[in-house]
Each structure stands twice: as C-alpha cells, then as structure tokens.
Amino acid sequence: TMQSSGHRFRDVEHHPLLAENDNYDSSSSEADMAERVWFIRDGCGMVCAIMTWLLVVYADFVVTFVMLLPSKDFWYSVINGVLFNCLAVLALSSHLRTMLTDPGAVPKGNATKEYMDNLQLKPGEVIYKCPKCCSIKPERAHHCSICKRCIRKMDHHCPWVNNCVGEKNQRFFVLFTMYIALISAHALILCGFQFFSCVRGQWTECSDFSPPVTVILMIFLCLEGFLFLTFTAVMFGTQIHSICNDETEIERLKSEKPTWERRLRWEGMKSVFGGQPSLLWINPFAGFRIRRLLLRGKKGGPEFSV
C-alpha cells in the first residue's frame, strides 16, 4: 500500500519498535558487526581516494624537502614542519575514518515476515520498504545506488572518501574538510614566503633543487592548495550549515518539508560531534578501537559492501 511521503514518514517516526530495532540483521549479531570493516568496492571511489592521499603526500614533500629543510632559519623550519605534518596526519586520519566507518547503513533484507511480526503493526499501519535493498527504510534514510544500501540521514555520496556521508561518519567528514582546508592554507602561505625569499636571494640558496624544478613544484603546489582550499572550505561551511539546520543536503535539494522535530543549532552540533564541546570534537581518533580492525569476524572475515 502506498501513501504520501508525509504519511509514510509519520508512520515510521511514531512507530516505537521500528526506532528501536531498525539495526536488526538476521545473519549477524551487533558484536559481530562491530568487528567487521566497512569498505565500498567502487572503482571510481577507490581511484579518487588514492588520488587524495597522493596529493597530500605531494604537498608534504614540497613543503618539507623543497621549502623547509633548505631554510637557514632552524625554528622556522621546525615549527612549520611539525605543524604541517600534524595537520596532514589529522587530515588523512579523518579521511580513513570517513571511508572505513559505516555511515549508518540499514541492514539489507530486514523486511522479513519475522521482523514485520516483531513490529506488531496495527491494522492499516504503513511503513516504507525499499524495493532496491529489501529493507525497511527509517525516517530520513535514502538509498545510495553506489553503496547499494539505505543510509540513515544520508547527506551525499562523496567519491573522494569512497563512501556515503551519513549519520555515523559525518563528524569525520567535517574534520577531513577542515584539516584539508587548513593544510592548503598553510601551504599557500609557505609558498608565498618561499617565493619572496627566492626572489630576494636570486634563487641561489633558497632550495636544494634547481630553480626551474623549484618553480614548477611550487606552482603545482599553489594550484593544488588553491583548489583544495576553495573546495573544502565551501564543503566545510555547507556541512556546518546543514548540521545547525538539522537538514541533509539531499533534503535541502529536494525541498522536503521536515516531518521531524528539528534540533536546535547547538543540539545538532552536539549530536554529530558527541557530547559537550571539547578537544575530542576535533580529534579523528576519538572512539577508535584498534582491536576492531585486528579482529576478524567469525563468519567470513571483514565485511565489504556489495
């Protein structure tokens, strides 16, 4: 039976058993799921993710070996080298957490007769079933054609992190865009100082590389830094705006009228980043358990999306 989206959302929202049990999976327990690794086997996404890492490594190489190590100012090199490399590690760690974290996928095939009986639906009560992954779709969930799953509070699918941005990994994606924007701005500032230093010193002692090679490497770094800074700064601002408005990008583009009670701006931030404001908000390692990556699931090892 089909109803309007408003009725369908209302039915899902006010059904208590659906909210409590929408993590049901007939083949895996919650403990088994925690021991498995989430990874999307998408060719385009994997290429983009590798490119992201290579571009960050390239920027680190130019900053460290072309600009900082040849510098005669010891403390200038140490302070900027430590700062840039720390930001790069945080950026790549945030990228990994975004890519390898389940974004909030609804279990495939949970729309079984047994599960429907557990919901104890009243006569005439309607819930929405996704015909593509055969799952009961909770409120604000959307189906991703690349992940082939329904994702809770799906914001968008980002090929640069080879994953959807959803309920469970949005914090890491926000941190990824923030740290990439910071290292891009830092690289551009260092390039400006380096060009000034090289012009003033006749390009003789500003780098261990020849002047043409130095210029080419720095020009590419400037282009990369400008493009990444523009893209990630805009994306960071968009994500913060969406979190404060308690509205995903898909909901905004579709102009969906909210059928849920929107959180206040501060409550939205706390729900995404977890708890009261602290340094943990900007720490991509918060909540990380190395044991989850080392342990293998008893049934088939690490889980990969299909």
Tab-separated table of C-alpha atoms in Angstrom, residues 81-292:
chain	number	residue	atom	x	y	z
A	81	GLY	CA	57.301	21.334	9.590
A	82	VAL	CA	55.747	19.950	12.781
A	83	LEU	CA	52.546	21.956	12.291
A	84	PHE	CA	52.088	20.990	8.630
A	85	ASN	CA	52.805	17.300	9.202
A	86	CYS	CA	50.497	17.117	12.225
A	87	LEU	CA	47.678	18.665	10.203
A	88	ALA	CA	48.404	16.258	7.329
A	89	VAL	CA	48.221	13.249	9.684
A	90	LEU	CA	44.931	14.506	11.128
A	91	ALA	CA	43.541	15.083	7.618
A	92	LEU	CA	44.471	11.599	6.384
A	93	SER	CA	43.233	10.001	9.610
A	94	SER	CA	39.898	11.779	9.210
A	95	HIS	CA	39.786	10.561	5.609
A	96	LEU	CA	40.344	6.960	6.713
A	97	ARG	CA	37.717	7.182	9.442
A	98	THR	CA	35.205	8.597	6.949
A	99	MET	CA	35.985	5.925	4.370
A	100	LEU	CA	36.041	2.917	6.722
A	101	THR	CA	33.127	3.863	9.002
A	102	ASP	CA	29.644	2.532	8.373
A	103	PRO	CA	27.733	5.739	7.501
A	104	GLY	CA	24.529	4.352	9.005
A	105	ALA	CA	23.503	1.609	6.601
A	106	VAL	CA	20.161	-0.064	7.141
A	107	PRO	CA	20.614	-3.882	7.120
A	108	LYS	CA	19.745	-5.397	3.755
A	109	GLY	CA	16.790	-7.731	3.632
A	110	ASN	CA	15.446	-6.928	7.101
A	111	ALA	CA	11.919	-6.626	5.691
A	112	THR	CA	11.219	-10.259	6.544
A	113	LYS	CA	7.968	-11.739	7.814
A	114	GLU	CA	9.549	-12.456	11.198
A	115	TYR	CA	10.749	-8.877	11.551
A	116	MET	CA	7.392	-7.489	10.450
A	117	ASP	CA	5.686	-9.679	13.070
A	118	ASN	CA	8.039	-8.279	15.727
A	119	LEU	CA	6.932	-4.761	14.826
A	120	GLN	CA	3.362	-5.683	15.802
A	121	LEU	CA	1.859	-3.371	13.204
A	122	LYS	CA	-1.661	-2.183	13.765
A	123	PRO	CA	-4.289	-2.764	11.066
A	124	GLY	CA	-3.860	-0.183	8.320
A	125	GLU	CA	-0.497	0.998	9.618
A	126	VAL	CA	2.013	1.580	6.825
A	127	ILE	CA	5.798	1.571	6.824
A	128	TYR	CA	8.061	2.072	3.805
A	129	LYS	CA	10.051	-0.767	2.287
A	130	CYS	CA	12.935	-0.026	-0.066
A	131	PRO	CA	12.450	-2.165	-3.205
A	132	LYS	CA	16.169	-1.974	-4.071
A	133	CYS	CA	17.735	-3.419	-0.926
A	134	CYS	CA	14.619	-5.031	0.568
A	135	SER	CA	14.912	-3.188	3.861
A	136	ILE	CA	12.523	-1.204	5.992
A	137	LYS	CA	13.528	2.397	5.450
A	138	PRO	CA	13.601	4.527	8.599
A	139	GLU	CA	12.676	8.178	8.516
A	140	ARG	CA	15.222	10.427	6.715
A	141	ALA	CA	17.007	7.425	5.176
A	142	HIS	CA	17.824	7.407	1.460
A	143	HIS	CA	19.033	4.686	-0.864
A	144	CYS	CA	22.521	5.084	-2.336
A	145	SER	CA	22.945	3.483	-5.745
A	146	ILE	CA	26.731	3.187	-5.251
A	147	CYS	CA	26.724	1.743	-1.720
A	148	LYS	CA	23.590	-0.243	-2.653
A	149	ARG	CA	22.203	0.389	0.818
A	150	CYS	CA	19.750	2.712	2.501
A	151	ILE	CA	21.733	5.195	4.613
A	152	ARG	CA	20.330	6.940	7.678
A	153	LYS	CA	20.438	10.744	7.360
A	154	MET	CA	22.359	10.399	4.097
A	155	ASP	CA	23.867	13.754	3.148
A	156	HIS	CA	25.562	12.729	-0.104
A	157	HIS	CA	27.929	10.145	-1.584
A	158	CYS	CA	31.457	11.525	-1.819
A	159	PRO	CA	33.842	9.744	-4.234
A	160	TRP	CA	36.862	11.454	-2.609
A	161	VAL	CA	36.262	9.429	0.556
A	162	ASN	CA	34.752	6.470	-1.334
A	163	ASN	CA	31.751	6.389	0.963
A	164	CYS	CA	28.444	7.983	1.795
A	165	VAL	CA	28.346	10.772	4.343
A	166	GLY	CA	25.633	9.844	6.794
A	167	GLU	CA	24.581	9.619	10.401
A	168	LYS	CA	27.622	7.766	11.747
A	169	ASN	CA	30.544	9.295	9.815
A	170	GLN	CA	29.542	12.912	9.194
A	171	ARG	CA	31.805	14.106	12.019
A	172	PHE	CA	34.862	12.558	10.368
A	173	PHE	CA	33.945	14.071	7.005
A	174	VAL	CA	33.642	17.532	8.565
A	175	LEU	CA	37.062	17.075	10.203
A	176	PHE	CA	38.516	15.899	6.876
A	177	THR	CA	37.347	19.021	5.049
A	178	MET	CA	38.532	21.247	7.896
A	179	TYR	CA	42.047	19.798	8.081
A	180	ILE	CA	42.485	19.749	4.299
A	181	ALA	CA	41.456	23.415	4.185
A	182	LEU	CA	43.969	24.219	6.957
A	183	ILE	CA	46.927	22.458	5.332
A	184	SER	CA	46.016	24.028	1.972
A	185	ALA	CA	46.022	27.499	3.520
A	186	HIS	CA	49.277	26.720	5.331
A	187	ALA	CA	50.913	25.509	2.105
A	188	LEU	CA	49.848	28.659	0.240
A	189	ILE	CA	51.286	30.875	2.985
A	190	LEU	CA	54.569	28.956	2.939
A	191	CYS	CA	54.697	29.241	-0.859
A	192	GLY	CA	54.278	32.998	-0.594
A	193	PHE	CA	57.165	33.294	1.879
A	194	GLN	CA	59.283	30.959	-0.244
A	195	PHE	CA	58.752	32.914	-3.462
A	196	PHE	CA	59.646	36.133	-1.659
A	197	SER	CA	62.762	34.538	-0.175
A	198	CYS	CA	63.874	33.068	-3.503
A	199	VAL	CA	63.378	36.311	-5.430
A	200	ARG	CA	65.296	38.257	-2.796
A	201	GLY	CA	68.120	35.684	-2.801
A	202	GLN	CA	68.370	35.381	-6.604
A	203	TRP	CA	67.188	31.736	-6.395
A	204	THR	CA	70.705	30.639	-5.434
A	205	GLU	CA	70.256	29.348	-1.909
A	206	CYS	CA	66.510	29.039	-1.366
A	207	SER	CA	66.276	25.358	-2.313
A	208	ASP	CA	68.398	22.254	-2.859
A	209	PHE	CA	66.621	21.790	-6.204
A	210	SER	CA	67.456	23.747	-9.351
A	211	PRO	CA	65.482	26.975	-9.853
A	212	PRO	CA	63.308	25.610	-12.716
A	213	VAL	CA	62.405	22.477	-10.749
A	214	THR	CA	61.706	24.530	-7.628
A	215	VAL	CA	59.418	26.890	-9.539
A	216	ILE	CA	57.487	24.051	-11.195
A	217	LEU	CA	56.998	22.163	-7.918
A	218	MET	CA	55.811	25.272	-6.111
A	219	ILE	CA	53.455	26.341	-8.900
A	220	PHE	CA	51.774	22.924	-8.829
A	221	LEU	CA	51.536	23.139	-5.047
A	222	CYS	CA	49.944	26.596	-5.282
A	223	LEU	CA	47.374	25.355	-7.790
A	224	GLU	CA	46.616	22.300	-5.679
A	225	GLY	CA	46.406	24.354	-2.498
A	226	PHE	CA	44.075	26.931	-4.035
A	227	LEU	CA	41.711	24.309	-5.498
A	228	PHE	CA	41.626	22.194	-2.333
A	229	LEU	CA	41.197	25.233	-0.089
A	230	THR	CA	38.276	26.517	-2.151
A	231	PHE	CA	36.541	23.146	-2.402
A	232	THR	CA	36.990	22.012	1.211
A	233	ALA	CA	36.250	25.412	2.756
A	234	VAL	CA	32.948	25.585	0.880
A	235	MET	CA	32.148	21.969	1.781
A	236	PHE	CA	33.036	22.583	5.440
A	237	GLY	CA	30.757	25.611	5.583
A	238	THR	CA	27.956	23.683	3.878
A	239	GLN	CA	28.252	20.799	6.332
A	240	ILE	CA	28.206	23.057	9.388
A	241	HIS	CA	25.174	24.896	7.974
A	242	SER	CA	23.375	21.585	7.391
A	243	ILE	CA	24.176	20.344	10.897
A	244	CYS	CA	22.972	23.580	12.512
A	245	ASN	CA	19.739	23.447	10.478
A	246	ASP	CA	19.315	19.700	11.090
A	247	GLU	CA	18.875	19.171	7.361
A	248	THR	CA	20.861	16.959	4.995
A	249	GLU	CA	21.956	18.059	1.541
A	250	ILE	CA	19.507	15.644	-0.099
A	251	GLU	CA	16.634	17.035	1.959
A	252	ARG	CA	17.648	20.573	1.048
A	253	LEU	CA	17.885	19.830	-2.677
A	254	LYS	CA	14.537	18.033	-2.659
A	255	SER	CA	12.993	20.851	-0.602
A	256	GLU	CA	11.465	18.247	1.685
A	257	LYS	CA	9.271	19.669	4.403
A	258	PRO	CA	10.589	18.475	7.777
A	259	THR	CA	8.301	15.906	9.372
A	260	TRP	CA	10.673	15.524	12.303
A	261	GLU	CA	11.281	17.865	15.204
A	262	ARG	CA	14.368	19.840	14.250
A	263	ARG	CA	17.125	20.123	16.814
A	264	LEU	CA	18.361	23.480	17.952
A	265	ARG	CA	21.634	24.543	16.348
A	266	TRP	CA	23.760	23.694	19.360
A	267	GLU	CA	21.944	20.397	19.896
A	268	GLY	CA	22.620	19.485	16.273
A	269	MET	CA	26.340	20.080	16.713
A	270	LYS	CA	26.426	18.004	19.892
A	271	SER	CA	24.516	15.161	18.247
A	272	VAL	CA	27.047	14.955	15.394
A	273	PHE	CA	30.278	15.564	17.302
A	274	GLY	CA	29.208	13.868	20.526
A	275	GLY	CA	28.685	15.373	23.957
A	276	GLN	CA	29.734	18.743	25.265
A	277	PRO	CA	32.358	20.808	23.368
A	278	SER	CA	35.879	19.556	23.974
A	279	LEU	CA	39.090	18.755	22.132
A	280	LEU	CA	37.537	15.388	21.300
A	281	TRP	CA	35.379	17.202	18.752
A	282	ILE	CA	38.421	17.842	16.540
A	283	ASN	CA	40.128	14.515	17.275
A	284	PRO	CA	39.570	11.947	14.495
A	285	PHE	CA	40.986	9.226	16.756
A	286	ALA	CA	38.247	9.657	19.375
A	287	GLY	CA	36.351	6.410	19.835
A	288	PHE	CA	38.820	4.473	17.700
A	289	ARG	CA	39.464	0.873	18.727
A	290	ILE	CA	42.390	-0.817	17.007
A	291	ARG	CA	41.018	-4.160	18.173
A	292	ARG	CA	38.098	-3.799	15.767
